[in-house]
Amino acid sequence: MENTIADIVRLEKEFRSCQKVLTAIGDETRMHILFIMLNGPCGGQRVVDIAAKTNLSRPAVSHHMQILKDAALVKARKEGTYIYYYLEPQPDQIEKLICLFQDIQKIMSNAPDRSGEM
């Protein structure tokens, strides 16, 4: 069974809906920050704390945290003058990624064999 144009259009739409998350987690520095956060306290960490565990400046960490927030992977809470960032991926973002990869798998299984010799 071959893929239809509708399958490809749907896959493109799914990629676009996951673009922020894929961009956020596709960066090596942000991946490192996510692992720091996973190993940190549940209550969150300040930018200065994360910066101390990396080779990044506070402004650089703030920039990466904003990208992670925009991707709905991280949230922030304020305590006085301090801002604590903590992991809290939105469930719909995770579901979108799961659907995307399931559809990629399905479409690839229906794709014609391209392994023939040239």
Short mmCIF file of C-alpha atoms in Angstrom, two decimals:
data_model
loop_
_atom_site.label_atom_id
_atom_site.label_comp_id
_atom_site.label_asym_id
_atom_site.label_seq_id
_atom_site.Cartn_x
_atom_site.Cartn_y
_atom_site.Cartn_z
CA MET A 1 0.00 0.00 0.00
CA GLU A 2 1.50 3.31 -1.04
CA ASN A 3 1.28 6.58 0.84
CA THR A 4 -1.20 9.12 -0.40
CA ILE A 5 -0.68 12.84 -0.79
CA ALA A 6 -3.01 13.26 2.19
CA ASP A 7 -0.61 11.13 4.31
CA ILE A 8 2.32 13.35 3.37
CA VAL A 9 0.35 16.56 3.96
CA ARG A 10 -0.74 15.26 7.38
CA LEU A 11 2.87 14.39 8.24
CA GLU A 12 4.04 17.85 7.21
CA LYS A 13 1.35 19.41 9.42
CA GLU A 14 2.43 17.21 12.34
CA PHE A 15 6.08 18.22 11.86
CA ARG A 16 5.08 21.88 11.91
CA SER A 17 3.04 21.45 15.10
CA CYS A 18 6.07 19.81 16.76
CA GLN A 19 8.64 22.25 15.39
CA LYS A 20 9.20 24.21 18.62
CA VAL A 21 9.71 21.07 20.68
CA LEU A 22 11.98 19.46 18.07
CA THR A 23 14.03 22.64 17.85
CA ALA A 24 14.24 22.93 21.63
CA ILE A 25 15.38 19.37 22.25
CA GLY A 26 17.51 19.18 19.11
CA ASP A 27 20.09 21.61 20.47
CA GLU A 28 22.98 20.02 22.38
CA THR A 29 23.18 22.87 24.91
CA ARG A 30 19.47 22.70 25.70
CA MET A 31 19.71 18.93 26.01
CA HIS A 32 22.45 19.43 28.57
CA ILE A 33 20.30 21.98 30.44
CA LEU A 34 17.39 19.52 30.45
CA PHE A 35 19.63 16.83 31.98
CA ILE A 36 20.82 19.33 34.61
CA MET A 37 17.20 20.08 35.42
CA LEU A 38 16.32 16.38 35.58
CA ASN A 39 19.10 15.87 38.13
CA GLY A 40 18.19 19.00 40.08
CA PRO A 41 15.61 19.74 42.73
CA CYS A 42 11.94 19.30 41.83
CA GLY A 43 11.22 22.84 42.98
CA GLY A 44 13.29 24.22 40.14
CA GLN A 45 16.55 26.02 39.67
CA ARG A 46 17.55 29.59 39.05
CA VAL A 47 19.42 30.64 35.92
CA VAL A 48 22.50 31.38 38.01
CA ASP A 49 22.44 27.81 39.39
CA ILE A 50 22.14 26.30 35.92
CA ALA A 51 24.86 28.60 34.57
CA ALA A 52 27.21 27.43 37.34
CA LYS A 53 26.80 23.84 36.08
CA THR A 54 27.56 24.76 32.47
CA ASN A 55 30.08 26.85 30.56
CA LEU A 56 27.35 29.36 29.75
CA SER A 57 26.73 32.90 30.89
CA ARG A 58 23.53 33.80 32.72
CA PRO A 59 22.15 35.62 29.65
CA ALA A 60 22.87 32.55 27.49
CA VAL A 61 21.07 30.26 29.95
CA SER A 62 18.14 32.70 30.08
CA HIS A 63 17.95 32.60 26.28
CA HIS A 64 17.86 28.79 26.26
CA MET A 65 15.30 28.72 29.07
CA GLN A 66 13.03 31.00 27.04
CA ILE A 67 13.20 28.58 24.10
CA LEU A 68 12.38 25.67 26.40
CA LYS A 69 9.47 27.67 27.88
CA ASP A 70 8.18 28.57 24.40
CA ALA A 71 8.24 24.87 23.54
CA ALA A 72 6.10 24.16 26.64
CA LEU A 73 8.77 21.93 28.18
CA VAL A 74 9.72 24.18 31.09
CA LYS A 75 7.75 26.46 33.36
CA ALA A 76 8.86 29.21 35.71
CA ARG A 77 7.65 30.39 39.08
CA LYS A 78 8.62 33.51 40.95
CA GLU A 79 9.57 33.66 44.63
CA GLY A 80 10.28 37.22 45.61
CA THR A 81 12.91 38.43 43.17
CA TYR A 82 14.00 34.91 42.17
CA ILE A 83 12.68 32.94 39.22
CA TYR A 84 12.85 29.16 39.43
CA TYR A 85 12.63 27.07 36.27
CA TYR A 86 11.30 23.54 36.44
CA LEU A 87 10.47 20.78 33.99
CA GLU A 88 6.81 20.35 33.22
CA PRO A 89 6.29 19.29 29.62
CA GLN A 90 2.73 19.82 28.46
CA PRO A 91 1.09 16.41 27.90
CA ASP A 92 -0.24 17.49 24.51
CA GLN A 93 3.32 18.22 23.35
CA ILE A 94 4.42 14.70 24.25
CA GLU A 95 1.34 13.23 22.53
CA LYS A 96 2.05 15.25 19.39
CA LEU A 97 5.60 13.85 19.28
CA ILE A 98 4.35 10.29 19.78
CA CYS A 99 1.82 10.72 16.94
CA LEU A 100 4.46 12.25 14.69
CA PHE A 101 6.87 9.35 15.15
CA GLN A 102 4.11 6.76 14.79
CA ASP A 103 3.05 8.37 11.51
CA ILE A 104 6.67 8.51 10.30
CA GLN A 105 6.95 4.80 11.06
CA LYS A 106 3.68 4.04 9.26
CA ILE A 107 4.56 6.12 6.20
CA MET A 108 8.05 4.62 5.98
CA SER A 109 6.63 1.10 6.18
CA ASN A 110 4.37 1.94 3.22
CA ALA A 111 7.14 3.61 1.20
CA PRO A 112 8.50 1.75 -1.82
CA ASP A 113 11.77 -0.11 -1.38
CA ARG A 114 14.62 2.16 -2.39
CA SER A 115 17.48 -0.16 -1.47
CA GLY A 116 17.97 -1.49 -5.00
CA GLU A 117 21.34 -1.11 -6.66
CA MET A 118 21.91 1.76 -9.03
#
